[in-house]
Short mmCIF file of C-alpha atoms in Angstrom, two decimals:
data_model
loop_
_atom_site.label_atom_id
_atom_site.label_comp_id
_atom_site.label_asym_id
_atom_site.label_seq_id
_atom_site.Cartn_x
_atom_site.Cartn_y
_atom_site.Cartn_z
CA MET O 1 220.81 72.49 113.26
CA LYS O 2 223.77 72.46 110.83
CA THR O 3 222.11 75.13 108.68
CA ILE O 4 221.51 77.32 111.71
CA GLN O 5 225.09 76.86 112.91
CA SER O 6 226.38 77.90 109.49
CA THR O 7 224.54 81.22 109.75
CA VAL O 8 225.57 82.05 113.31
CA GLY O 9 228.79 83.74 112.19
CA GLU O 10 226.83 86.01 109.85
CA ALA O 11 224.43 86.90 112.66
CA PHE O 12 227.19 88.66 114.57
CA ILE O 13 227.67 91.19 111.77
CA GLY O 14 224.07 92.34 111.86
CA GLN O 15 222.19 89.60 110.03
CA HIS O 16 219.52 87.38 111.58
CA VAL O 17 220.00 83.67 112.11
CA SER O 18 217.52 81.74 109.97
CA HIS O 19 214.88 79.88 111.97
CA ASP O 20 212.72 79.00 108.96
CA TYR O 21 213.54 75.29 109.04
CA SER O 22 209.93 74.13 108.57
CA SER O 23 210.04 74.94 104.85
CA ARG O 24 212.94 72.48 104.54
CA ILE O 25 211.68 69.71 106.81
CA PHE O 26 208.00 69.94 105.80
CA PRO O 27 208.11 71.74 102.42
CA TYR O 28 204.91 70.09 101.17
CA PHE O 29 202.80 71.88 103.80
CA ASP O 30 203.78 75.27 102.38
CA VAL O 31 203.15 74.07 98.82
CA TRP O 32 199.77 72.52 99.63
CA LYS O 33 198.66 75.54 101.67
CA LYS O 34 199.32 77.82 98.69
CA GLU O 35 197.54 75.43 96.32
CA TYR O 36 194.57 74.27 98.42
CA GLY O 37 194.29 76.79 101.26
CA PRO O 38 195.02 76.45 105.00
CA ILE O 39 192.76 73.38 105.44
CA PHE O 40 193.27 70.35 103.19
CA MET O 41 193.34 66.55 103.11
CA TYR O 42 196.37 64.34 102.50
CA SER O 43 197.37 60.78 103.31
CA THR O 44 200.30 58.83 104.72
CA GLY O 45 199.93 55.35 103.34
CA ASN O 46 196.33 54.31 103.98
CA ILE O 47 195.72 56.90 106.73
CA GLN O 48 193.80 60.04 105.80
CA HIS O 49 194.63 63.35 107.53
CA LEU O 50 192.82 66.66 107.68
CA CYS O 51 195.64 69.20 107.90
CA VAL O 52 194.73 72.47 109.62
CA ILE O 53 197.09 75.45 109.28
CA ASP O 54 194.27 77.95 109.74
CA PRO O 55 194.82 79.73 113.10
CA VAL O 56 191.10 80.25 113.83
CA THR O 57 190.24 76.59 113.28
CA ALA O 58 193.36 75.53 115.19
CA LYS O 59 192.11 77.63 118.10
CA GLU O 60 188.79 75.74 118.03
CA ILE O 61 190.67 72.44 118.08
CA CYS O 62 192.69 73.60 121.09
CA LEU O 63 189.56 74.65 122.98
CA ASN O 64 187.58 71.49 122.19
CA THR O 65 187.01 69.52 125.41
CA SER O 66 185.03 66.61 123.99
CA LEU O 67 186.26 63.15 124.95
CA ASP O 68 185.18 62.10 121.45
CA PHE O 69 188.08 64.12 120.02
CA GLY O 70 191.05 62.09 121.19
CA LYS O 71 194.41 60.65 120.30
CA PRO O 72 194.70 58.95 116.89
CA THR O 73 194.32 55.20 116.71
CA PHE O 74 197.43 54.80 114.56
CA VAL O 75 199.54 56.58 117.19
CA HIS O 76 198.15 54.33 119.92
CA LYS O 77 198.94 51.20 117.90
CA ALA O 78 202.48 52.35 117.16
CA SER O 79 203.33 53.33 120.75
CA GLU O 80 201.24 50.81 122.69
CA PRO O 81 204.11 48.32 123.21
CA LEU O 82 206.10 51.15 124.80
CA LEU O 83 203.47 53.22 126.63
CA GLY O 84 200.61 50.74 126.96
CA LYS O 85 197.35 52.42 128.00
CA SER O 86 198.94 55.33 129.85
CA ILE O 87 197.70 58.90 129.88
CA LEU O 88 199.78 59.52 126.74
CA THR O 89 197.77 57.01 124.70
CA ALA O 90 194.40 56.62 126.46
CA ASN O 91 191.13 58.18 125.32
CA GLY O 92 187.68 58.80 126.75
CA ARG O 93 186.90 58.12 130.41
CA LYS O 94 190.17 56.23 130.92
CA TRP O 95 192.16 59.30 129.86
CA ALA O 96 190.04 61.60 132.04
CA HIS O 97 190.55 59.30 135.04
CA GLN O 98 194.32 59.22 134.60
CA ARG O 99 194.57 62.99 134.10
CA LYS O 100 192.54 63.51 137.28
CA ILE O 101 195.18 61.50 139.15
CA ILE O 102 198.32 62.92 137.58
CA ALA O 103 197.61 66.60 136.85
CA PRO O 104 197.20 67.76 140.50
CA GLN O 105 200.63 66.34 141.31
CA LEU O 106 202.27 68.67 138.78
CA TYR O 107 201.40 71.97 140.45
CA MET O 108 204.45 74.01 141.41
CA ASP O 109 203.95 73.51 145.14
CA LYS O 110 204.13 69.74 144.63
CA ILE O 111 207.24 69.61 142.46
CA LYS O 112 209.68 71.99 144.11
CA VAL O 113 212.85 69.97 144.65
CA ASP O 114 216.48 70.66 145.52
CA ILE O 115 218.68 69.39 142.68
CA PRO O 116 222.29 70.45 141.98
CA ILE O 117 222.58 72.28 138.64
CA LYS O 118 225.41 70.26 137.19
CA GLY O 119 225.92 67.18 135.13
CA PRO O 120 227.24 65.91 131.78
CA SER O 121 224.13 66.83 129.76
CA PRO O 122 220.71 68.53 129.88
CA THR O 123 219.11 65.09 129.42
CA ASN O 124 220.65 63.67 132.61
CA PHE O 125 219.71 66.82 134.52
CA GLN O 126 216.13 66.56 133.25
CA PHE O 127 215.99 62.92 134.37
CA ASP O 128 217.05 64.09 137.81
CA VAL O 129 214.34 66.77 137.89
CA ILE O 130 211.53 64.41 136.86
CA SER O 131 212.74 61.56 139.07
CA LYS O 132 213.11 63.72 142.15
CA ALA O 133 209.95 65.77 141.62
CA CYS O 134 207.65 62.87 140.79
CA PHE O 135 209.15 59.74 142.28
CA GLY O 136 211.72 60.77 144.90
CA SER O 137 214.48 58.98 142.97
CA SER O 138 217.53 60.28 141.09
CA TYR O 139 219.32 59.70 137.81
CA SER O 140 222.32 58.08 139.46
CA LYS O 141 220.14 55.59 141.36
CA GLY O 142 217.94 54.85 138.37
CA LYS O 143 220.56 54.93 135.63
CA GLU O 144 219.83 51.35 134.58
CA ILE O 145 216.13 52.16 134.28
CA PHE O 146 216.80 55.10 131.97
CA GLN O 147 219.09 53.00 129.79
CA LYS O 148 216.30 50.43 129.44
CA LEU O 149 213.86 53.19 128.49
CA LYS O 150 216.19 54.38 125.73
CA VAL O 151 216.37 50.84 124.35
CA LEU O 152 212.57 50.64 124.31
CA GLN O 153 212.33 54.02 122.63
CA ASN O 154 214.71 52.97 119.86
CA ILE O 155 212.73 49.79 119.23
CA ILE O 156 209.42 51.62 118.90
CA SER O 157 210.83 54.48 116.81
CA LYS O 158 211.85 51.98 114.12
CA GLN O 159 208.32 50.61 114.00
CA GLY O 160 206.90 54.12 113.67
CA LEU O 161 208.43 54.49 110.19
CA ARG O 162 205.99 51.86 108.91
CA VAL O 163 202.78 53.54 110.04
CA GLY O 164 200.14 53.68 107.31
CA VAL O 165 202.02 51.52 104.81
CA PRO O 166 200.39 48.06 104.46
CA GLY O 167 202.79 45.13 104.36
CA LEU O 168 205.79 46.80 105.97
CA ARG O 169 204.78 45.43 109.35
CA TYR O 170 205.81 42.01 108.03
CA LEU O 171 209.38 43.22 107.61
CA PHE O 172 210.74 42.76 111.10
CA THR O 173 213.79 42.34 113.24
CA LEU O 174 214.15 40.22 116.37
CA HIS O 175 213.35 43.30 118.46
CA ASP O 176 210.07 43.71 116.56
CA ILE O 177 208.98 40.14 117.27
CA PHE O 178 209.08 40.63 121.03
CA PRO O 179 208.47 44.36 121.68
CA ARG O 180 205.73 43.72 124.20
CA ARG O 181 207.72 41.09 126.11
CA THR O 182 210.70 43.45 126.19
CA THR O 183 208.64 46.34 127.55
CA GLU O 184 206.93 44.15 130.14
CA ASN O 185 210.22 42.77 131.48
CA HIS O 186 211.78 46.24 131.64
CA GLY O 187 208.58 47.64 133.14
CA ILE O 188 208.62 45.25 136.10
CA LEU O 189 212.22 46.24 136.94
CA TYR O 190 211.36 49.88 136.40
CA VAL O 191 208.40 50.01 138.81
CA ASP O 192 210.06 47.81 141.44
CA ARG O 193 212.91 50.34 141.65
CA LEU O 194 210.50 53.27 141.86
CA VAL O 195 208.35 51.67 144.55
CA ASP O 196 211.44 51.13 146.68
CA SER O 197 212.30 54.85 146.51
CA LYS O 198 208.84 56.47 146.61
CA SER O 199 207.73 58.84 149.34
CA GLU O 200 204.30 59.01 150.98
CA ASN O 201 203.13 62.01 148.98
CA ASP O 202 204.54 61.82 145.47
CA LEU O 203 203.15 61.09 142.03
CA LEU O 204 203.84 57.38 142.26
CA GLN O 205 201.71 57.15 145.40
CA SER O 206 198.84 58.84 143.55
CA ILE O 207 199.20 56.40 140.65
CA LEU O 208 199.17 53.46 143.06
CA GLU O 209 195.98 54.75 144.66
CA GLY O 210 194.41 55.50 141.28
CA ALA O 211 195.06 51.96 140.08
CA THR O 212 192.80 50.59 142.81
CA ASN O 213 190.11 53.26 142.42
CA ASP O 214 186.69 51.91 141.47
CA GLU O 215 185.86 54.99 139.36
CA VAL O 216 187.32 53.43 136.22
CA LYS O 217 188.13 49.74 136.03
CA VAL O 218 191.66 49.00 134.85
CA ASP O 219 192.60 45.80 133.04
CA SER O 220 195.70 45.23 135.17
CA ILE O 221 196.90 47.19 138.19
CA ASP O 222 200.54 46.39 137.39
CA SER O 223 200.15 47.53 133.78
CA PHE O 224 198.36 50.71 134.87
CA ILE O 225 201.25 51.63 137.16
CA ILE O 226 204.00 50.60 134.73
CA ASP O 227 202.45 52.37 131.74
CA ASN O 228 201.92 55.67 133.54
CA CYS O 229 205.35 55.71 135.18
CA LYS O 230 206.98 55.20 131.80
CA GLY O 231 204.64 57.79 130.31
CA ILE O 232 205.72 60.43 132.82
CA TYR O 233 209.38 59.93 131.96
CA PHE O 234 208.86 59.97 128.22
CA ALA O 235 206.56 63.00 128.40
CA GLY O 236 209.04 65.00 130.42
CA TYR O 237 212.66 64.15 129.91
CA GLU O 238 213.49 64.32 126.22
CA SER O 239 211.29 67.22 125.14
CA THR O 240 212.48 69.52 127.91
CA ALA O 241 216.12 68.45 127.59
CA THR O 242 215.98 69.13 123.85
CA SER O 243 214.38 72.52 124.51
CA ALA O 244 217.20 73.38 126.92
CA SER O 245 219.70 72.66 124.14
CA TRP O 246 217.85 74.96 121.73
CA ILE O 247 217.77 77.71 124.37
CA LEU O 248 221.54 77.46 124.82
CA MET O 249 222.01 77.59 121.05
CA LEU O 250 219.84 80.72 120.77
CA LEU O 251 221.64 82.46 123.62
CA ALA O 252 225.00 81.65 122.02
CA SER O 253 223.71 83.05 118.72
CA HIS O 254 222.40 86.22 120.35
CA PRO O 255 225.04 87.39 122.88
CA GLU O 256 223.05 90.53 123.70
CA TRP O 257 220.29 88.35 125.15
CA GLN O 258 222.82 86.11 126.86
CA ILE O 259 224.16 89.17 128.68
CA ARG O 260 220.65 90.31 129.65
CA VAL O 261 219.74 86.88 131.01
CA ARG O 262 223.01 86.54 132.91
CA ASN O 263 222.65 89.98 134.49
CA GLU O 264 219.11 89.13 135.58
CA VAL O 265 220.17 85.80 137.10
CA VAL O 266 223.03 87.46 138.99
CA GLU O 267 220.71 90.19 140.27
CA VAL O 268 217.93 87.82 141.37
CA CYS O 269 220.18 85.15 142.89
CA GLY O 270 222.49 87.59 144.65
CA GLY O 271 225.42 85.19 144.73
CA CYS O 272 223.30 82.19 145.78
CA LEU O 273 222.42 79.14 143.73
CA PRO O 274 219.00 79.55 142.05
CA ASP O 275 215.98 77.77 143.51
CA ALA O 276 212.30 77.44 142.64
CA THR O 277 211.32 80.62 144.50
CA MET O 278 213.61 82.71 142.29
CA LEU O 279 212.29 81.52 138.92
CA PRO O 280 209.11 83.68 138.90
CA LYS O 281 211.32 86.77 139.30
CA MET O 282 213.37 86.00 136.17
CA ASN O 283 211.20 87.70 133.55
CA THR O 284 213.90 88.00 130.89
CA LEU O 285 214.79 84.33 131.18
CA THR O 286 211.11 83.39 130.92
CA MET O 287 210.77 85.47 127.75
CA VAL O 288 213.77 83.70 126.20
CA VAL O 289 212.37 80.27 127.12
CA LEU O 290 208.97 81.07 125.59
CA GLU O 291 210.52 82.44 122.41
CA ALA O 292 212.73 79.34 122.08
CA LEU O 293 209.66 77.12 122.49
CA ARG O 294 207.86 79.15 119.84
CA LEU O 295 210.66 78.80 117.29
CA TYR O 296 211.60 75.21 118.19
CA PRO O 297 208.57 73.46 119.72
CA PRO O 298 209.25 69.94 121.06
CA ALA O 299 205.96 68.71 119.56
CA PRO O 300 205.93 69.21 115.76
CA PHE O 301 202.23 68.40 115.40
CA LEU O 302 198.97 68.49 117.30
CA LEU O 303 197.30 65.16 116.48
CA ARG O 304 193.65 64.29 117.05
CA GLU O 305 191.11 61.78 115.76
CA ALA O 306 187.35 62.14 115.61
CA LEU O 307 186.26 59.14 117.69
CA GLU O 308 182.69 60.27 116.92
CA PRO O 309 181.42 62.86 114.40
CA ILE O 310 182.74 66.31 115.42
CA LYS O 311 181.83 69.84 114.28
CA LEU O 312 184.52 72.55 114.27
CA ASN O 313 183.28 75.92 113.03
CA ALA O 314 181.95 75.15 109.55
CA LEU O 315 183.75 71.80 109.38
CA ASN O 316 181.84 68.56 109.91
CA ILE O 317 184.47 65.92 110.65
CA PRO O 318 183.29 62.31 110.23
CA LYS O 319 184.21 59.59 112.69
CA GLY O 320 187.65 58.13 112.08
CA VAL O 321 189.20 61.18 110.40
CA ASN O 322 192.61 62.23 111.74
CA VAL O 323 193.28 65.93 112.30
CA ARG O 324 196.84 67.25 112.15
CA CYS O 325 197.96 70.80 113.00
CA PRO O 326 201.61 71.63 112.15
CA ILE O 327 202.64 73.51 115.30
CA VAL O 328 205.81 74.89 113.74
CA ASN O 329 203.83 76.57 110.95
CA LEU O 330 201.22 78.01 113.32
CA GLN O 331 203.83 79.40 115.70
CA LYS O 332 205.63 81.22 112.87
CA ASP O 333 202.58 82.49 110.99
CA PRO O 334 203.13 86.21 110.19
CA GLU O 335 199.35 86.78 110.26
CA VAL O 336 199.34 85.76 113.93
CA TRP O 337 202.79 86.82 115.15
CA GLY O 338 203.51 89.82 112.94
CA PRO O 339 206.09 90.47 110.21
CA GLU O 340 208.99 89.30 112.41
CA ALA O 341 207.42 85.92 113.11
CA ARG O 342 210.55 84.07 112.01
CA VAL O 343 212.93 86.27 114.00
CA PHE O 344 214.20 85.55 117.52
CA ASN O 345 212.61 88.33 119.57
CA PRO O 346 211.84 87.41 123.21
CA ASP O 347 210.46 90.92 123.80
CA ARG O 348 207.24 89.79 122.14
CA PHE O 349 206.51 87.92 125.41
CA SER O 350 207.21 90.93 127.66
CA HIS O 351 203.51 91.05 128.60
CA GLY O 352 202.94 87.30 128.65
CA ILE O 353 201.63 84.78 126.13
CA ALA O 354 198.15 86.34 125.94
CA LYS O 355 199.50 89.58 124.42
CA ALA O 356 202.32 88.09 122.36
CA CYS O 357 200.15 87.44 119.30
CA LYS O 358 196.64 87.80 117.89
CA ILE O 359 195.54 84.24 118.74
CA PRO O 360 197.46 83.01 121.82
CA GLN O 361 195.88 79.55 121.60
CA VAL O 362 198.17 78.71 118.66
CA PHE O 363 201.14 78.86 121.04
CA MET O 364 201.21 75.17 121.94
CA PRO O 365 204.83 73.93 121.98
CA PHE O 366 203.94 70.85 124.05
CA SER O 367 200.69 70.19 122.16
CA ALA O 368 197.41 71.82 123.16
CA ALA O 369 195.10 71.99 126.17
CA PRO O 370 192.92 70.48 127.53
CA ARG O 371 194.75 67.20 126.81
CA THR O 372 198.16 68.61 127.70
CA LEU O 373 199.60 66.56 130.54
CA CYS O 374 201.75 68.92 132.57
CA ARG O 375 201.02 72.24 134.21
CA PRO O 376 202.49 75.25 132.36
CA LYS O 377 204.97 76.21 135.06
CA PHE O 378 206.35 72.65 135.19
CA ARG O 379 206.84 72.64 131.43
CA TYR O 380 208.26 76.13 131.07
CA GLY O 381 210.05 76.38 134.43
#
């Protein structure tokens, strides 16, 4: 961010702002790709990864619907104290069951809500959107819950630095000794508050009904509800709030696009506050959002693990191998996006995602389908 800010002043005299941050944050991917090709193996500690920067193979990974190609075990172990066995960490039939419950509740007709566009930060506003759309609550009413969630997130993020390095798990703090007890205590408070504010036809109601469904047996009804409620918040609030910040930065760096977006909003809204029915009419704004998500995707990697032997094109992936696709690299690949792949140019999306590049499946800012949680309009809207 500091590097980008330092180049903004130059951008106003005809030069482009640099968006090629991946070569600084993940320089080894560029080096290894040149040395070994777009598909290679590397390790983090004792965990082996198959890195795929080849767009054609990445497309096959995105289109793979097998339940045997799921979330990595090491990710589940690292985040389990925080997210339990929610849709964000589950695999196989348990994941399919949870997605069947949650996905239908994220269609646009289910999540249209009336929320004032004001507040101290994009994060608080995003909390309001998710709370109101999914649980009928609000940030102000659930402020204590969100503070607890941030505490839990900080605890787990510290543990994540030790993934794949044997022995480091024995170096702990008091928070690390009781992460599960902390999450359980916070989870009970969290769900009690949500149950008090739920409506008859919201996402929480669907989760409550799904917990008692005989289709897939759950270990604990309370845990099923707690884990998925926390999962919804973590999946939605930070990634979209961060994306909103990047969009504002890009508009500030490119005043010509800021003027175009503002003129469109004024024309569509006609002096009224914007609502959900107006968003589909804002084509210029949509183009800017998509281009921001391409340059600064919330999810840096697409992570999968072969839970059983998997075949992708000419690749035979043994059971237990982790597959990692650097989304940033794929979304800025000149072979896919053209010579101006690293330039902010929302016009590339003037005819939608399908015609924006040669392989539209590599546009996956929130990770890739079919395991993506939310409906596109909820994510991009």
